[in-house]
Coordinates of C-alpha atoms in Angstrom, one line a residue:
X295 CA 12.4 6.8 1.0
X296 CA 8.8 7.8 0.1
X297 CA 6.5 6.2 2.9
X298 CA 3.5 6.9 1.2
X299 CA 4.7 4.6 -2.1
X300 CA 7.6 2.5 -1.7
X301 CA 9.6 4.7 -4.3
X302 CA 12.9 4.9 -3.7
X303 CA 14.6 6.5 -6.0
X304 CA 12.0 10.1 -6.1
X305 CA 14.0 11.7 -8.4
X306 CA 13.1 15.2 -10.1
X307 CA 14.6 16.6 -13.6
X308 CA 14.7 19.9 -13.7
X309 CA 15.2 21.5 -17.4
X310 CA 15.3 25.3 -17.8
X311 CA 17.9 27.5 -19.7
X312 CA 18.5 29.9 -16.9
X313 CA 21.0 28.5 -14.4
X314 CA 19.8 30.8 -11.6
X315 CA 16.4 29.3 -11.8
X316 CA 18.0 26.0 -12.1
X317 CA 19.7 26.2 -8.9
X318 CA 16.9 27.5 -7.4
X319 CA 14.3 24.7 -7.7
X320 CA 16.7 22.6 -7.1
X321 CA 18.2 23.7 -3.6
X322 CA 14.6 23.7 -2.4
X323 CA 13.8 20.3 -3.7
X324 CA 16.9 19.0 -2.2
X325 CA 16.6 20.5 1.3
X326 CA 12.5 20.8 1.6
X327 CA 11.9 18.2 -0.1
X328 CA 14.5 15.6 0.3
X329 CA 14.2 14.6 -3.6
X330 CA 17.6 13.5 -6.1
X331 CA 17.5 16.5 -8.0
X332 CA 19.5 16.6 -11.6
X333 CA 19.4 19.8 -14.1
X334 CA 19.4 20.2 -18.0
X335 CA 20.3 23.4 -19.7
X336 CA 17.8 22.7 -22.9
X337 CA 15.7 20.0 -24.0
X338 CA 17.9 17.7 -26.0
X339 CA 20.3 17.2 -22.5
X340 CA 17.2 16.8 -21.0
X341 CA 16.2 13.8 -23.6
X342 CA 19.4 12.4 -22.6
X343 CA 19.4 12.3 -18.9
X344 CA 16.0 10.8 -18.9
X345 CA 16.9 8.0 -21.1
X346 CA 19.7 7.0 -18.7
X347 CA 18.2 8.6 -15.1
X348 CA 14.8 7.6 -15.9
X349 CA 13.1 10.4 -13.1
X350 CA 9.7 10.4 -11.7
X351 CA 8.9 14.1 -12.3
X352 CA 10.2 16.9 -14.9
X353 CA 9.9 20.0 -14.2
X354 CA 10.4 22.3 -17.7
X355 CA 10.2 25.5 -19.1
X356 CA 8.3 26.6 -22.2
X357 CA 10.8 29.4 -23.5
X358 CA 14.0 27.8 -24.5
X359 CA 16.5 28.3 -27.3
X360 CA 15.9 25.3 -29.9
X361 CA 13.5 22.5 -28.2
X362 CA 10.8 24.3 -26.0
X363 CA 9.3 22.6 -23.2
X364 CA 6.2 21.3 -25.6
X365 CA 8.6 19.9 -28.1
X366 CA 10.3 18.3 -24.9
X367 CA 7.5 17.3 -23.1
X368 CA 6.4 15.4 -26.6
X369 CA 9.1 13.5 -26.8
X370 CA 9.6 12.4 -22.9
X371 CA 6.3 11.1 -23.7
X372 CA 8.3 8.4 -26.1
X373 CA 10.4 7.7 -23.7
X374 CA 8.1 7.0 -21.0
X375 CA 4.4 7.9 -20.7
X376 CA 4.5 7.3 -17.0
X377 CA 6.8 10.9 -16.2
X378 CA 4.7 13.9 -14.7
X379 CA 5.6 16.9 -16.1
X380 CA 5.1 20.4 -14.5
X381 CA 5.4 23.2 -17.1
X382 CA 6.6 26.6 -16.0
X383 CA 7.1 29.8 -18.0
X384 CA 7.1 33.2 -17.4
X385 CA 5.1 34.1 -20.4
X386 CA 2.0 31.9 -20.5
X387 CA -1.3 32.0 -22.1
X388 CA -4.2 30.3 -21.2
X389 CA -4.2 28.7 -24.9
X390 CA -0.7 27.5 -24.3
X391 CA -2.3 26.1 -20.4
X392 CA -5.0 24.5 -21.9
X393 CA -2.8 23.3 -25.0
X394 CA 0.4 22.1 -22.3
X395 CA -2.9 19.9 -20.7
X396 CA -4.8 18.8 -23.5
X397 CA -1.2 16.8 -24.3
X398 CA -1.0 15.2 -21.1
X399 CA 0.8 17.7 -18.9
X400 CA 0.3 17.2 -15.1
X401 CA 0.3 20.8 -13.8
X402 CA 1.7 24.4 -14.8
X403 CA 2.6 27.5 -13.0
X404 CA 3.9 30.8 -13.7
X405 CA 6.8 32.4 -12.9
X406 CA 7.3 33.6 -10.1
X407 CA 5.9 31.0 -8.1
X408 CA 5.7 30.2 -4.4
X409 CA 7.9 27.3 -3.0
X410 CA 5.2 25.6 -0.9
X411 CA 3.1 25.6 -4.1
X412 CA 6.1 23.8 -5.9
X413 CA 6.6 21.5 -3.6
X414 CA 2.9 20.7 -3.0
X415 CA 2.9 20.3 -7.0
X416 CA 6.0 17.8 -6.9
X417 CA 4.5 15.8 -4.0
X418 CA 1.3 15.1 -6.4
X419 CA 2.9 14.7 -9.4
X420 CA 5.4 12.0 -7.9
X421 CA 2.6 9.4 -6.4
X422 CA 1.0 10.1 -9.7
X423 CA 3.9 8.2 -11.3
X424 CA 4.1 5.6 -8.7
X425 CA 0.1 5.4 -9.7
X426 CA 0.5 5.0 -13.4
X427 CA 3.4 3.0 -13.2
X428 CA 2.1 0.1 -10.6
X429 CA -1.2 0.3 -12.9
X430 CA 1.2 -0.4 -16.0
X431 CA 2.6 -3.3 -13.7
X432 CA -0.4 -5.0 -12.8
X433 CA -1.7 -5.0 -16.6
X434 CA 1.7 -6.6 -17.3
X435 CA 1.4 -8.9 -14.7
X436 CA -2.1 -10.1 -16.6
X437 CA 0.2 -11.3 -19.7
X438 CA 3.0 -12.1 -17.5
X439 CA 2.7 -13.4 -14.3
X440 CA 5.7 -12.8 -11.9
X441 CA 7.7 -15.4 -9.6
X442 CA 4.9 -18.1 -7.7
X443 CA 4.0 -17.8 -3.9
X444 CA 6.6 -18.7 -1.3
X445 CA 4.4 -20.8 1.0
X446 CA 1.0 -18.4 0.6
X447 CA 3.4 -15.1 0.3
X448 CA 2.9 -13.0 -2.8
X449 CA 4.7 -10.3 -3.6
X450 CA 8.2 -9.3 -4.3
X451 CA 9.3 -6.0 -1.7
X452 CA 12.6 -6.0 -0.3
X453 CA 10.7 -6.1 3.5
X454 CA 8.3 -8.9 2.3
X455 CA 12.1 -10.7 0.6
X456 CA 13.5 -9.9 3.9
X457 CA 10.8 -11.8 5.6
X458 CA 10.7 -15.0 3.6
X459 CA 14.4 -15.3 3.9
X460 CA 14.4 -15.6 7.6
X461 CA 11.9 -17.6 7.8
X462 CA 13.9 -20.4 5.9
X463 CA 16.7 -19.9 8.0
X464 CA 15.1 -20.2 10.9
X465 CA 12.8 -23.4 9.6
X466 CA 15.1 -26.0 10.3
X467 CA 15.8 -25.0 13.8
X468 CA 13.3 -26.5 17.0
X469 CA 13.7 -22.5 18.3
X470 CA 11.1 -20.5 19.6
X471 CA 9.2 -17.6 17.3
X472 CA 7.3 -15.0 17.9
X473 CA 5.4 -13.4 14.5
X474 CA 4.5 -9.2 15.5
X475 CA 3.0 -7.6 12.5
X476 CA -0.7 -5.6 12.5
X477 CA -3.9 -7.6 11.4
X478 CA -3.8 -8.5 8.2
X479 CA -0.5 -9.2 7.1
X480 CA 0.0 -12.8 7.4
X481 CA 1.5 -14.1 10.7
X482 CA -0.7 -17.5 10.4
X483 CA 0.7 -17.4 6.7
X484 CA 4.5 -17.6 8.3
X485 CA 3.5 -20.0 10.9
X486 CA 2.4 -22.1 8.3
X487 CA 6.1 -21.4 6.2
X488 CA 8.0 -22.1 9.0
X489 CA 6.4 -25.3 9.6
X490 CA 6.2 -26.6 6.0
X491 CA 9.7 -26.1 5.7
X492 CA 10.3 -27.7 8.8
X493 CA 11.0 -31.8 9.8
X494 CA 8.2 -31.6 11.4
X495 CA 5.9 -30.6 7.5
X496 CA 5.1 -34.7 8.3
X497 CA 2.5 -34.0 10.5
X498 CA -0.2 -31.4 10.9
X499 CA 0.3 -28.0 12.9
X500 CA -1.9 -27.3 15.4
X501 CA -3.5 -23.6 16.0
X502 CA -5.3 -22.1 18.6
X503 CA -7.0 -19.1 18.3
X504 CA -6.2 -17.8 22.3
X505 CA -8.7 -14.3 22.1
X506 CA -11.4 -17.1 20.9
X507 CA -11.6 -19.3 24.5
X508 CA -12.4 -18.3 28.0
X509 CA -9.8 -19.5 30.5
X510 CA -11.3 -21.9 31.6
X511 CA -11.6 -23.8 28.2
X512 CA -8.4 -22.8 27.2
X513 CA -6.7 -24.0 30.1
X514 CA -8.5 -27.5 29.1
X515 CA -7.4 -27.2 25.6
X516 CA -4.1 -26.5 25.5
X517 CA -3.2 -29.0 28.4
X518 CA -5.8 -31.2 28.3
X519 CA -7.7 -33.1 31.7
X520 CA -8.5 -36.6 33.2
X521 CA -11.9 -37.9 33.4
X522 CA -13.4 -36.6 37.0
X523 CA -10.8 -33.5 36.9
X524 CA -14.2 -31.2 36.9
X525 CA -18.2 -31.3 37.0
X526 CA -19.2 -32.7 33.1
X527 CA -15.4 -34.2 32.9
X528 CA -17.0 -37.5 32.3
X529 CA -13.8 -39.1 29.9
X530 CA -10.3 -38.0 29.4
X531 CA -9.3 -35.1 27.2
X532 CA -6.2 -34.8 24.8
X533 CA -4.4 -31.3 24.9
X534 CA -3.3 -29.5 22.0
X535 CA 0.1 -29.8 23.4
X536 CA 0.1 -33.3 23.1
X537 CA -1.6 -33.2 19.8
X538 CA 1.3 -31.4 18.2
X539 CA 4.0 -33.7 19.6
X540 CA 7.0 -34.0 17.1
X541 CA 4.7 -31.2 15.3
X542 CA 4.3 -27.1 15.6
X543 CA 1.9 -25.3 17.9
X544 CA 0.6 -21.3 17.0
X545 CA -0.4 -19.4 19.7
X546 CA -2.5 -17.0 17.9
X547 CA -2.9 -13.9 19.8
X548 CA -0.9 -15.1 22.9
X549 CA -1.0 -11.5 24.6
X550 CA -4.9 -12.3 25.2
X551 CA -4.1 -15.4 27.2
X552 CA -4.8 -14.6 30.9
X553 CA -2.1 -14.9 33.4
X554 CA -2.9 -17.6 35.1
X555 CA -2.7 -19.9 32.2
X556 CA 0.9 -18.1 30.8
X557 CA 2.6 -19.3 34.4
X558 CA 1.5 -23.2 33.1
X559 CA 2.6 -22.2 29.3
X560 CA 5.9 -21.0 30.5
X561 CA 6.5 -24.7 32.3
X562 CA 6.0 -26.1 29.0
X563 CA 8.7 -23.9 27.2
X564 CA 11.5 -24.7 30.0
X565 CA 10.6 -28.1 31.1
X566 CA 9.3 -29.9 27.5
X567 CA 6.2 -30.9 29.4
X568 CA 2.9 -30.7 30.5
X569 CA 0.0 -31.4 33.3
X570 CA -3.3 -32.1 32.0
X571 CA -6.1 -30.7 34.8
X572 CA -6.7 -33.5 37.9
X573 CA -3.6 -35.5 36.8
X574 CA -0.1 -35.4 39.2
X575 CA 2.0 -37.0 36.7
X576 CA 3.7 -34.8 33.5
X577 CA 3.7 -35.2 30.0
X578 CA 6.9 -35.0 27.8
X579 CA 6.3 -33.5 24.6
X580 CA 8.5 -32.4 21.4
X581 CA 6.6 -29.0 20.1
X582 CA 7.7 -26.6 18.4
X583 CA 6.1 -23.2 19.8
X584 CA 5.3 -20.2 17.1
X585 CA 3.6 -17.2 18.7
X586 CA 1.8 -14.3 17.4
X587 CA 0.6 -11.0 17.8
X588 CA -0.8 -7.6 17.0
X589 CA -0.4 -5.7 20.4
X590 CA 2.0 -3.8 22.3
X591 CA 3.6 -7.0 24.4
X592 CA 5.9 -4.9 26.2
X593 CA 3.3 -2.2 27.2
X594 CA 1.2 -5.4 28.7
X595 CA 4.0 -6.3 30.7
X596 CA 4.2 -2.3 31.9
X597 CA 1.1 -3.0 33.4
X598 CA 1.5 -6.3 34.5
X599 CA -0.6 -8.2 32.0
X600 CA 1.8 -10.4 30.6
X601 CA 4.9 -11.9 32.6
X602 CA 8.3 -10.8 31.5
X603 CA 9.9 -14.1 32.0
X604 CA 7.3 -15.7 29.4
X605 CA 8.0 -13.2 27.0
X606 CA 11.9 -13.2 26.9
X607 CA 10.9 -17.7 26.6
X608 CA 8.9 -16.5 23.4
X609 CA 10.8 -13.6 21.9
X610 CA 14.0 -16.1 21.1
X611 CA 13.5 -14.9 17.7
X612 CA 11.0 -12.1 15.7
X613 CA 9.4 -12.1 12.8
X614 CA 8.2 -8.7 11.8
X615 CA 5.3 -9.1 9.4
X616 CA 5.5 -5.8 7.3
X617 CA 2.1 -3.6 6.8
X618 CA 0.7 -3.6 3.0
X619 CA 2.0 0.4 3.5
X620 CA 5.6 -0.9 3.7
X621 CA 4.7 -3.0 0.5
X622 CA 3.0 -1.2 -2.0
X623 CA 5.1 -1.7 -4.8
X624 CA 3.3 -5.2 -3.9
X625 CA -0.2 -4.4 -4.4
X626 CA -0.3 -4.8 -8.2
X627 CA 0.9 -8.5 -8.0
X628 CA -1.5 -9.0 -4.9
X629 CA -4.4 -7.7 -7.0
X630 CA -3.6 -10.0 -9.7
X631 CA -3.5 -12.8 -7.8
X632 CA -6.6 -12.3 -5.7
X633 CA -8.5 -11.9 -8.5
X634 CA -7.0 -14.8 -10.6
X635 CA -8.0 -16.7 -7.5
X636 CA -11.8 -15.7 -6.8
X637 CA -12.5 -16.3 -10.3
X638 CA -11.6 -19.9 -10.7
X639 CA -13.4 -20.3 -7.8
X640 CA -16.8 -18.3 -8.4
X641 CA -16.1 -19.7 -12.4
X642 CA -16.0 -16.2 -13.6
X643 CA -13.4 -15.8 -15.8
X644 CA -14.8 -12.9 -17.9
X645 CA -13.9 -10.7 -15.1
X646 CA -11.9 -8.0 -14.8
X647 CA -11.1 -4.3 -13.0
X648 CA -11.9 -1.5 -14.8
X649 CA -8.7 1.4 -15.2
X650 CA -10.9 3.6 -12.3
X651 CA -11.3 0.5 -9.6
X652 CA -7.5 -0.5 -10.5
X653 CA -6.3 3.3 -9.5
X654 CA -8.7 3.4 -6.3
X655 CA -7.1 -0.4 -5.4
X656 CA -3.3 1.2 -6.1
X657 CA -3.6 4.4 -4.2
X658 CA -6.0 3.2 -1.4
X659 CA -4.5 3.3 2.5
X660 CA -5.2 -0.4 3.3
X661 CA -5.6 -0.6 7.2
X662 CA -6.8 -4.2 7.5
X663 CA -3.5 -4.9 5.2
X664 CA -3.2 -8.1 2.6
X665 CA -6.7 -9.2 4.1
X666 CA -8.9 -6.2 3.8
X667 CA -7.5 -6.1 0.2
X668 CA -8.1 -9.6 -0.3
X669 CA -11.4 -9.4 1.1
X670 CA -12.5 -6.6 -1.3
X671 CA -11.3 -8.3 -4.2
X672 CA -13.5 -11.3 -3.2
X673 CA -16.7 -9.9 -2.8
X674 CA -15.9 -7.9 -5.8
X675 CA -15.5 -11.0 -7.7
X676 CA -18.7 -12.8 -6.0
X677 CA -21.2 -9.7 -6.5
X678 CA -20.2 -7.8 -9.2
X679 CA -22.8 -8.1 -11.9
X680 CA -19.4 -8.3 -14.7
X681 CA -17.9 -8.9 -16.6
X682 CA -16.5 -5.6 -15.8
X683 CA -15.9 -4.4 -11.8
X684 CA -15.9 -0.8 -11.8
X685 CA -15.1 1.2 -8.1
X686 CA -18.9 1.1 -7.0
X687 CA -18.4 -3.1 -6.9
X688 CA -15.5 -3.0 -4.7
X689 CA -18.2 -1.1 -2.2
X690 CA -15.7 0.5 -0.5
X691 CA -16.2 3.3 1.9
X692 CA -15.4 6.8 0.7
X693 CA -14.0 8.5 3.7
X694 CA -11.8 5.1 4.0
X695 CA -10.6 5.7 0.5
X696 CA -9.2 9.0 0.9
X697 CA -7.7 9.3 4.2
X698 CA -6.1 12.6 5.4
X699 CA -3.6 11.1 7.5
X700 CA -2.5 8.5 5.5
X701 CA -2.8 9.0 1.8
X702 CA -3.4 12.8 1.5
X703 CA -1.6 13.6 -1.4
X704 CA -3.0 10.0 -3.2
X705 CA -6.6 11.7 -2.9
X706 CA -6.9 13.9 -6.1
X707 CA -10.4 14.5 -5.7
X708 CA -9.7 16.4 -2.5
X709 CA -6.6 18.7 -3.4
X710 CA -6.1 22.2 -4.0
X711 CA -4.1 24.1 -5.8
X712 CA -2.7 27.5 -4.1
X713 CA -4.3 30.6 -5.3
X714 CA -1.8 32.8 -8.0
X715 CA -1.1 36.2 -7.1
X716 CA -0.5 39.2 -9.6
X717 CA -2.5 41.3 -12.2
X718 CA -1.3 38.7 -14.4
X719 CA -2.8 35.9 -12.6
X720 CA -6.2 37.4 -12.1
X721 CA -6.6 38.1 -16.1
X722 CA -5.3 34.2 -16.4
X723 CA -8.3 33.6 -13.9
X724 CA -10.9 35.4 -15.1
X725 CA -10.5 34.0 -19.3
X726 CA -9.8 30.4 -18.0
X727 CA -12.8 30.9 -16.2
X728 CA -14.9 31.3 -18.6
X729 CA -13.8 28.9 -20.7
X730 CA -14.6 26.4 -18.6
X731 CA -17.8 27.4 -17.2
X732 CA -19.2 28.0 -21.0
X733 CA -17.6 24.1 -21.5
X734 CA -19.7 22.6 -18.6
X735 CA -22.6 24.9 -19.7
X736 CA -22.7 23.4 -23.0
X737 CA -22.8 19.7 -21.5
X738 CA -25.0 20.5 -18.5
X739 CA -22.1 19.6 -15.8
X740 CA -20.9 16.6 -17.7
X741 CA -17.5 16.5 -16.9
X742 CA -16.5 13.3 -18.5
X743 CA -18.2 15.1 -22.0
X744 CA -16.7 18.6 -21.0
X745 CA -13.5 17.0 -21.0
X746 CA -13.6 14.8 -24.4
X747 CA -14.8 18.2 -25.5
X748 CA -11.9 20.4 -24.4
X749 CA -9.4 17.6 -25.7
X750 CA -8.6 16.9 -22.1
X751 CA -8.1 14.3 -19.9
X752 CA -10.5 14.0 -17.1
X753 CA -8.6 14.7 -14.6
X754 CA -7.0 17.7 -16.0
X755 CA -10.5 19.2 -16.3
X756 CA -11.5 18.0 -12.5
X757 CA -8.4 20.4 -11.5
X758 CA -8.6 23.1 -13.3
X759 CA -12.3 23.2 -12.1
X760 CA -11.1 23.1 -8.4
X761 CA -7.9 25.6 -9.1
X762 CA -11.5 27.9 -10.3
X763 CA -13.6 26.8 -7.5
X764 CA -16.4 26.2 -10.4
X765 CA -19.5 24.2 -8.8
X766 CA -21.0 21.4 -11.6
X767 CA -23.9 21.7 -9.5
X768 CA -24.6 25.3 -11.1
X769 CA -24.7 23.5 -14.2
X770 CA -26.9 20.3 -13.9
X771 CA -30.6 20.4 -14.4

């Protein structure tokens, strides 16, 4: 499974006439690159196979009896727009190079080529699909909305199904839970599942932020205290416990709450009762207990920061709370949603994501999870000056955006393509060169210009500018 996107299937189609080539490409994408790997003799089986195998990435030659690889590439367009293609040939030009791109080809190489540089190539090309296609979902997601939220959950992932599915197994029961999952991906959101689809939905659930209280005050109000119990006790004081009789109780957090106080909390789990402060008598009371958190429990107990014996009384059953990188195929729907939300409420409804801040939402590595997306999407919303919220609204951070050690082939802007070797290669260099610098000289370093120029996207320019290592600095005045 691809980590980085949630694809499953990474599939490569490999079209070329010669078998030995074939074979090849395709023993290295197999055992390098751990991708399905089919192979078509000549375009029109190609055709075929992608109609009914639908794969990510194509990789084609340009010489072949009957369709060439432009024809084919043409056509697999028809079929779906979303395919990267990776031309190869053995007899290219830079007029064909510029022509392959100017049609919406990803990449090309000649042949021979160096397998680390095709497999580099394949890596990019294949979360460029999962880019354009979640893109593609989220603008059909504007005409037609998928499935509703399951209790504050959107989002449709297998882990995220998985999820939701034990939760309403687990809702009728009294049992203990404990919610893990990193910050950010909705443990107080299944708390509140579990107890809406509870006997107890009746009557309100009780949280308690534990990092938020010293001990002292959190002692006080989770168990509560008689009038007298301490200096400024001057009435009696309900505990949360008793508040959420016949009810549910989160423990936010619970590996912040100090020892002292999780000897007390573990009495409440096996005896169904509790002691408010300066009181000698005991309290019965029917709670349900959910727990949550984001650290290392186990490591705590390691060194002797949380009691075992507590734990094993909370970890009855867990809930796993997947990471927004475990989700992506997600995000589109998430981003929909979000901002559907935020502009009801800031009455904005003219607003909407241009194609740039959609892409830099898809392929970002979100580390706060659901809630640092959510979050951007708000203040998008509240201070973009509309009706249109390009990338520079969602103020995001650039070094967060492109992450070396978790999105590094998702950063375009910072790859580079592996030098050629060869006379062949250095002629290629030296004309294409040239072109491109006498294009950005005649727009003064515009590449946006440069590129509607050329008949290019402009991306395509972008990288052929890097595989040059031509400055636009040398060209603006």
């Amino acid at each position: 499974m691809n980590e980085l996107t949630g694809n499953s299937s990474r599939r490569v189609l490999i079209v070329d006439d010669e078998p030995d080539m074939r074979r090849l490409l395709a023993r290295l994408l197999v055992k390098k690159g751990g991708y399905e790997v089919l192979e078509a003799d000549s375009g029109a089986v190609g055709l075929v196979i992608v109609r009914e195998w639908l794969p990510d990435v194509v990789l084609t030659d340009v010489k072949m009896p009957g369709m060439d690889g432009v024809e084919f590439f043409r056509r697999l367009k028809e079929v779906d727009p979303t395919i990267s293609t990776i031309i190869m040939t053995g007899y290219g030009t830079v007029e064909m190079a510029v022509e392959a791109l100017k049609t919406g080809v990803y990449d090309f190489f000649q042949k021979p080529f160096d397998n680390d540089q095709i497999l580099h190539a394949v890596a990019r090309a294949m979360e460029r699909t999962w880019l354009l296609r979640e893109n593609r979902r989220f603008h059909e997601l504007q005409q037609n909305p998928e499935r509703g939220d399951f209790f504050g959950f959107i989002g449709n992932a297998p882990r995220l199904l998985e999820v939701e599915d034990l939760l309403r197994r687990l809702a009728p029961s009294d049992m203990t839970v404990l919610i893990r999952g990193e910050s950010g991906t909705g443990k107080e959101v299944a708390a509140r599942a579990l107890h809406a689809m509870s006997g107890r939905a009746g009557r309100r659930m009780v949280t308690v932020n534990c990092p938020a209280l010293p001990e002292n005050i959190l002692e006080s109000e989770l168990f509560g205290y008689c009038k007298g119990a301490f200096t400024g006790a001057d009435r009696d004081k309900v505990g949360l416990f008793v508040e959420a009789h016949r009810s549910t109780i989160l423990l936010d957090e619970i590996a912040d709450i100090p020892v002292s106080i999780q000897t007390k909390l573990l009495r409440v789990l096996q005896e169904k009762e509790i002691q408010p402060l300066g009181q000698t008598r005991t309290i019965p009371v029917d709670v349900r207990v959910v727990a949550s958190t984001n650290q290392d429990i186990e490591a705590k107990i390691a060194r002797g920061e949380f009691r075992e014996d507590l734990f094993y009384r909370l970890n009855v059953v867990t809930v796993r709370m997947p990471s927004l990188e475990e989700i992506r195929s997600d995000i589109p729907l998430l981003i929909h949603h979000f901002l559907g939300k935020y502009r009801t409420e800031y009455e904005r409804p003219e607003h909407e994501f241009s194609e740039e801040a959609i892409q830099l939402l898809l392929r970002r590595p979100w580390r706060g999870n659901v809630r640092e997306l959510q979050n951007t999407i708000n203040r998008a919303v509240l201070l973009g000056a509309g009706p249109t919220l390009d990338k520079k609204d969602l103020r995001l951070d650039v070094q967060a955006q492109c992450s070396t050690n978790a999105h590094p082939d998702l950063c375009f802007d910072q790859v580079q393509h592996l030098d050629y070797a060869g006379a062949k290669e250095a002629v290629l260099k030296e004309f294409t060169a040239s072109y491109l610098r006498a294009a950005l000289g005649r727009t003064k370093g515009n590449i946006s210009l440069a590129a509607k120029n050329c008949g290019m996207e402009r991306q395509a320019l972008q990288r052929l500018l890097r595989r040059y290592q031509i400055a636009i600095s040398d060209f603006r005045s």
